[in-house]
Amino acid sequence: MRDTLVLNASFEPLSTVTLNRAVVLVLQDKAVVEQAHPELRMRGAAVDIPAPRVIRLCRYVRVPFRRQAPWSRRGVLVRDRHRCAYCGKRATTVDHVVPRSQGGRDTWLNTVAACAEDNHRKANRTPQEAGMTLLHQPFEPTPADAMLLALGREDFDTLPEWLARSTAA
Ligand SMILES: [Zn+2]
């Protein structure tokens, strides 16, 4: 995979992100390209930038690497990349795997992103009770997730449609 290394504004390495996320960070003026792939470029109607191999954040962020990142609904959506844990479609809600009515808590390991339809269908039941299957198990956020959360934006996964990836001859 072509992952991109992210440096803090102070040049300390923070984590790696996907190439798409790196390009979105640059296009949103959250980061600048420090080192580019020699052959790969990202091209669109109004932009032509080298695909970043190393980017540096414009603003210093404090990332809780050692402590556990505090749980939040927004954090669950970022961690799960806005994909429903039951069907894989775009998720806008957070589902408690063990419902709160059965003692389930607001923790990283008990919550997943879910589309409104599946969240409504599952209601106050466990996946087993509802006959639904999790596509993946919930997990603690990665350092990259924690960094993106610290940057304060939700959606770093979606490249603009007009932007294509191409390789220079
Ligand atoms: Zn769904």
PDB file of C-alpha atoms and ligand atoms in Angstrom:
ATOM      1  CA  MET A   1       0.000   0.000   0.000  1.00  0.00           C
ATOM      2  CA  ARG A   2       1.078   3.556  -0.643  1.00  0.00           C
ATOM      3  CA  ASP A   3       0.627   5.017   2.801  1.00  0.00           C
ATOM      4  CA  THR A   4       1.741   8.542   3.525  1.00  0.00           C
ATOM      5  CA  LEU A   5       3.771   9.496   6.586  1.00  0.00           C
ATOM      6  CA  VAL A   6       2.306  12.411   8.565  1.00  0.00           C
ATOM      7  CA  LEU A   7       4.595  14.737  10.504  1.00  0.00           C
ATOM      8  CA  ASN A   8       3.397  17.120  13.170  1.00  0.00           C
ATOM      9  CA  ALA A   9       4.012  20.847  12.600  1.00  0.00           C
ATOM     10  CA  SER A  10       7.113  20.316  14.748  1.00  0.00           C
ATOM     11  CA  PHE A  11       8.382  17.675  12.248  1.00  0.00           C
ATOM     12  CA  GLU A  12       7.844  14.755  14.654  1.00  0.00           C
ATOM     13  CA  PRO A  13       6.394  11.709  12.896  1.00  0.00           C
ATOM     14  CA  LEU A  14       2.772  11.147  14.014  1.00  0.00           C
ATOM     15  CA  SER A  15       1.378   8.254  12.018  1.00  0.00           C
ATOM     16  CA  THR A  16       0.617   7.085   8.532  1.00  0.00           C
ATOM     17  CA  VAL A  17      -2.591   7.675   6.584  1.00  0.00           C
ATOM     18  CA  THR A  18      -3.863   6.435   3.249  1.00  0.00           C
ATOM     19  CA  LEU A  19      -2.852   8.383   0.163  1.00  0.00           C
ATOM     20  CA  ASN A  20      -6.437   9.584  -0.248  1.00  0.00           C
ATOM     21  CA  ARG A  21      -6.542  10.943   3.286  1.00  0.00           C
ATOM     22  CA  ALA A  22      -3.171  12.640   2.776  1.00  0.00           C
ATOM     23  CA  VAL A  23      -4.350  14.366  -0.403  1.00  0.00           C
ATOM     24  CA  VAL A  24      -7.566  15.536   1.281  1.00  0.00           C
ATOM     25  CA  LEU A  25      -5.512  16.989   4.163  1.00  0.00           C
ATOM     26  CA  VAL A  26      -3.372  18.914   1.646  1.00  0.00           C
ATOM     27  CA  LEU A  27      -6.393  20.113  -0.369  1.00  0.00           C
ATOM     28  CA  GLN A  28      -8.048  21.295   2.856  1.00  0.00           C
ATOM     29  CA  ASP A  29      -4.910  23.287   3.725  1.00  0.00           C
ATOM     30  CA  LYS A  30      -4.420  21.159   6.815  1.00  0.00           C
ATOM     31  CA  ALA A  31      -1.024  19.928   5.659  1.00  0.00           C
ATOM     32  CA  VAL A  32       1.758  20.647   3.175  1.00  0.00           C
ATOM     33  CA  VAL A  33       3.679  18.152   1.049  1.00  0.00           C
ATOM     34  CA  GLU A  34       7.198  17.585   2.366  1.00  0.00           C
ATOM     35  CA  GLN A  35       8.148  14.757   0.033  1.00  0.00           C
ATOM     36  CA  ALA A  36       6.363  13.501  -3.054  1.00  0.00           C
ATOM     37  CA  HIS A  37       6.280  10.273  -5.006  1.00  0.00           C
ATOM     38  CA  PRO A  38       8.635  10.714  -7.958  1.00  0.00           C
ATOM     39  CA  GLU A  39       6.170   9.352 -10.503  1.00  0.00           C
ATOM     40  CA  LEU A  40       2.670   9.608  -9.106  1.00  0.00           C
ATOM     41  CA  ARG A  41       0.584  12.760  -9.491  1.00  0.00           C
ATOM     42  CA  MET A  42      -2.992  13.673  -8.551  1.00  0.00           C
ATOM     43  CA  ARG A  43      -4.700  15.565 -11.358  1.00  0.00           C
ATOM     44  CA  GLY A  44      -7.970  17.420 -11.671  1.00  0.00           C
ATOM     45  CA  ALA A  45      -9.543  20.303 -13.565  1.00  0.00           C
ATOM     46  CA  ALA A  46      -7.909  22.937 -11.402  1.00  0.00           C
ATOM     47  CA  VAL A  47      -5.176  21.048  -9.629  1.00  0.00           C
ATOM     48  CA  ASP A  48      -2.104  18.995 -10.415  1.00  0.00           C
ATOM     49  CA  ILE A  49      -0.114  18.000  -7.370  1.00  0.00           C
ATOM     50  CA  PRO A  50       2.503  15.364  -6.737  1.00  0.00           C
ATOM     51  CA  ALA A  51       1.147  12.428  -4.709  1.00  0.00           C
ATOM     52  CA  PRO A  52       2.469  12.994  -1.207  1.00  0.00           C
ATOM     53  CA  ARG A  53       4.804  10.482   0.392  1.00  0.00           C
ATOM     54  CA  VAL A  54       5.385  12.650   3.470  1.00  0.00           C
ATOM     55  CA  ILE A  55       3.131  15.496   4.602  1.00  0.00           C
ATOM     56  CA  ARG A  56       3.471  17.920   7.507  1.00  0.00           C
ATOM     57  CA  LEU A  57       0.529  19.348   9.416  1.00  0.00           C
ATOM     58  CA  CYS A  58       0.207  23.144   9.271  1.00  0.00           C
ATOM     59  CA  ARG A  59      -0.866  23.307  12.904  1.00  0.00           C
ATOM     60  CA  TYR A  60       0.599  21.442  15.855  1.00  0.00           C
ATOM     61  CA  VAL A  61      -1.777  18.800  17.238  1.00  0.00           C
ATOM     62  CA  ARG A  62      -1.631  17.008  20.528  1.00  0.00           C
ATOM     63  CA  VAL A  63      -2.446  13.361  19.987  1.00  0.00           C
ATOM     64  CA  PRO A  64      -3.239  11.120  22.929  1.00  0.00           C
ATOM     65  CA  PHE A  65      -1.006   8.192  21.927  1.00  0.00           C
ATOM     66  CA  ARG A  66      -0.382   6.893  25.395  1.00  0.00           C
ATOM     67  CA  ARG A  67      -3.737   7.548  26.928  1.00  0.00           C
ATOM     68  CA  GLN A  68      -6.837   6.047  25.405  1.00  0.00           C
ATOM     69  CA  ALA A  69      -8.626   8.526  23.145  1.00  0.00           C
ATOM     70  CA  PRO A  70     -11.852   9.678  24.820  1.00  0.00           C
ATOM     71  CA  TRP A  71     -14.947   8.044  23.369  1.00  0.00           C
ATOM     72  CA  SER A  72     -17.237  10.173  21.218  1.00  0.00           C
ATOM     73  CA  ARG A  73     -19.918   9.542  18.601  1.00  0.00           C
ATOM     74  CA  ARG A  74     -17.895  11.512  16.061  1.00  0.00           C
ATOM     75  CA  GLY A  75     -14.867   9.397  16.946  1.00  0.00           C
ATOM     76  CA  VAL A  76     -16.753   6.164  16.251  1.00  0.00           C
ATOM     77  CA  LEU A  77     -17.806   7.470  12.804  1.00  0.00           C
ATOM     78  CA  VAL A  78     -14.211   8.499  12.005  1.00  0.00           C
ATOM     79  CA  ARG A  79     -12.818   5.173  13.231  1.00  0.00           C
ATOM     80  CA  ASP A  80     -15.315   3.230  11.094  1.00  0.00           C
ATOM     81  CA  ARG A  81     -14.857   5.622   8.142  1.00  0.00           C
ATOM     82  CA  HIS A  82     -18.576   6.358   8.070  1.00  0.00           C
ATOM     83  CA  ARG A  83     -19.343   2.811   6.991  1.00  0.00           C
ATOM     84  CA  CYS A  84     -22.203   0.871   8.546  1.00  0.00           C
ATOM     85  CA  ALA A  85     -20.902  -2.110  10.546  1.00  0.00           C
ATOM     86  CA  TYR A  86     -23.906  -4.183   9.438  1.00  0.00           C
ATOM     87  CA  CYS A  87     -24.255  -3.463   5.714  1.00  0.00           C
ATOM     88  CA  GLY A  88     -21.214  -1.369   4.697  1.00  0.00           C
ATOM     89  CA  LYS A  89     -23.255   1.556   3.387  1.00  0.00           C
ATOM     90  CA  ARG A  90     -22.732   5.141   4.506  1.00  0.00           C
ATOM     91  CA  ALA A  91     -23.318   5.495   8.250  1.00  0.00           C
ATOM     92  CA  THR A  92     -24.573   8.568  10.032  1.00  0.00           C
ATOM     93  CA  THR A  93     -25.514   7.089  13.405  1.00  0.00           C
ATOM     94  CA  VAL A  94     -23.766   5.199  16.199  1.00  0.00           C
ATOM     95  CA  ASP A  95     -25.128   1.853  17.372  1.00  0.00           C
ATOM     96  CA  HIS A  96     -24.518   0.262  20.778  1.00  0.00           C
ATOM     97  CA  VAL A  97     -23.703  -3.413  20.109  1.00  0.00           C
ATOM     98  CA  VAL A  98     -25.024  -4.328  23.562  1.00  0.00           C
ATOM     99  CA  PRO A  99     -27.882  -1.822  23.854  1.00  0.00           C
ATOM    100  CA  ARG A 100     -27.885   0.696  26.675  1.00  0.00           C
ATOM    101  CA  SER A 101     -31.170  -0.775  27.902  1.00  0.00           C
ATOM    102  CA  GLN A 102     -29.237  -4.038  28.535  1.00  0.00           C
ATOM    103  CA  GLY A 103     -26.351  -2.320  30.304  1.00  0.00           C
ATOM    104  CA  GLY A 104     -24.210  -1.552  27.221  1.00  0.00           C
ATOM    105  CA  ARG A 105     -21.921   1.427  27.663  1.00  0.00           C
ATOM    106  CA  ASP A 106     -20.458   4.285  25.615  1.00  0.00           C
ATOM    107  CA  THR A 107     -17.121   2.612  24.893  1.00  0.00           C
ATOM    108  CA  TRP A 108     -15.031   2.037  21.763  1.00  0.00           C
ATOM    109  CA  LEU A 109     -15.551  -1.719  22.042  1.00  0.00           C
ATOM    110  CA  ASN A 110     -19.328  -1.496  22.408  1.00  0.00           C
ATOM    111  CA  THR A 111     -20.141   0.982  19.623  1.00  0.00           C
ATOM    112  CA  VAL A 112     -20.062   0.892  15.837  1.00  0.00           C
ATOM    113  CA  ALA A 113     -21.060   3.193  13.003  1.00  0.00           C
ATOM    114  CA  ALA A 114     -24.445   2.234  11.557  1.00  0.00           C
ATOM    115  CA  CYS A 115     -26.788   3.476   8.869  1.00  0.00           C
ATOM    116  CA  ALA A 116     -30.069   4.857  10.217  1.00  0.00           C
ATOM    117  CA  GLU A 117     -32.022   1.950   8.715  1.00  0.00           C
ATOM    118  CA  ASP A 118     -29.975  -0.775  10.421  1.00  0.00           C
ATOM    119  CA  ASN A 119     -29.841   1.161  13.687  1.00  0.00           C
ATOM    120  CA  HIS A 120     -33.644   1.401  13.631  1.00  0.00           C
ATOM    121  CA  ARG A 121     -34.063  -2.275  12.662  1.00  0.00           C
ATOM    122  CA  LYS A 122     -31.714  -3.502  15.402  1.00  0.00           C
ATOM    123  CA  ALA A 123     -33.423  -1.309  18.018  1.00  0.00           C
ATOM    124  CA  ASN A 124     -32.867  -2.357  21.657  1.00  0.00           C
ATOM    125  CA  ARG A 125     -31.472  -5.789  20.835  1.00  0.00           C
ATOM    126  CA  THR A 126     -28.073  -7.403  20.569  1.00  0.00           C
ATOM    127  CA  PRO A 127     -26.943  -8.411  17.045  1.00  0.00           C
ATOM    128  CA  GLN A 128     -27.761 -12.051  17.897  1.00  0.00           C
ATOM    129  CA  GLU A 129     -31.265 -11.163  19.081  1.00  0.00           C
ATOM    130  CA  ALA A 130     -31.834  -9.087  15.944  1.00  0.00           C
ATOM    131  CA  GLY A 131     -30.354 -11.749  13.635  1.00  0.00           C
ATOM    132  CA  MET A 132     -27.777  -9.276  12.352  1.00  0.00           C
ATOM    133  CA  THR A 133     -24.060  -9.842  11.768  1.00  0.00           C
ATOM    134  CA  LEU A 134     -21.246  -7.406  12.415  1.00  0.00           C
ATOM    135  CA  LEU A 135     -18.974  -7.095   9.366  1.00  0.00           C
ATOM    136  CA  HIS A 136     -16.093  -6.324  11.746  1.00  0.00           C
ATOM    137  CA  GLN A 137     -15.579  -6.141  15.496  1.00  0.00           C
ATOM    138  CA  PRO A 138     -15.325  -2.719  17.144  1.00  0.00           C
ATOM    139  CA  PHE A 139     -11.769  -1.742  18.149  1.00  0.00           C
ATOM    140  CA  GLU A 140      -9.801   0.979  19.905  1.00  0.00           C
ATOM    141  CA  PRO A 141      -9.029   3.895  17.543  1.00  0.00           C
ATOM    142  CA  THR A 142      -5.663   3.766  15.776  1.00  0.00           C
ATOM    143  CA  PRO A 143      -3.094   6.601  16.124  1.00  0.00           C
ATOM    144  CA  ALA A 144      -4.183   7.818  12.657  1.00  0.00           C
ATOM    145  CA  ASP A 145      -7.818   7.992  13.835  1.00  0.00           C
ATOM    146  CA  ALA A 146      -6.761   9.880  16.969  1.00  0.00           C
ATOM    147  CA  MET A 147      -4.758  12.330  14.860  1.00  0.00           C
ATOM    148  CA  LEU A 148      -7.648  12.973  12.449  1.00  0.00           C
ATOM    149  CA  LEU A 149      -9.971  13.490  15.424  1.00  0.00           C
ATOM    150  CA  ALA A 150      -7.503  15.979  16.910  1.00  0.00           C
ATOM    151  CA  LEU A 151      -7.585  17.873  13.592  1.00  0.00           C
ATOM    152  CA  GLY A 152     -11.282  18.430  14.156  1.00  0.00           C
ATOM    153  CA  ARG A 153     -12.748  17.300  10.847  1.00  0.00           C
ATOM    154  CA  GLU A 154     -14.934  14.309  10.229  1.00  0.00           C
ATOM    155  CA  ASP A 155     -14.446  13.209   6.706  1.00  0.00           C
ATOM    156  CA  PHE A 156     -10.934  12.681   5.402  1.00  0.00           C
ATOM    157  CA  ASP A 157     -11.755   9.683   3.239  1.00  0.00           C
ATOM    158  CA  THR A 158     -13.565  11.172   0.305  1.00  0.00           C
ATOM    159  CA  LEU A 159     -11.512  12.526  -2.549  1.00  0.00           C
ATOM    160  CA  PRO A 160     -13.234  15.169  -4.652  1.00  0.00           C
ATOM    161  CA  GLU A 161     -14.819  13.484  -7.657  1.00  0.00           C
ATOM    162  CA  TRP A 162     -12.987  15.700 -10.119  1.00  0.00           C
ATOM    163  CA  LEU A 163      -9.622  14.561  -8.796  1.00  0.00           C
ATOM    164  CA  ALA A 164      -8.081  11.611 -10.595  1.00  0.00           C
ATOM    165  CA  ARG A 165      -4.932   9.722  -9.762  1.00  0.00           C
ATOM    166  CA  SER A 166      -2.484   9.380 -12.585  1.00  0.00           C
ATOM    167  CA  THR A 167       1.082   8.407 -13.235  1.00  0.00           C
ATOM    168  CA  ALA A 168       3.311  10.745 -15.177  1.00  0.00           C
ATOM    169  CA  ALA A 169       5.106   9.265 -18.158  1.00  0.00           C
TER     170      ALA A 169
HETATM  171 ZN    ZN B   1     -26.466  -0.493   7.441  1.00  0.00          ZN
END
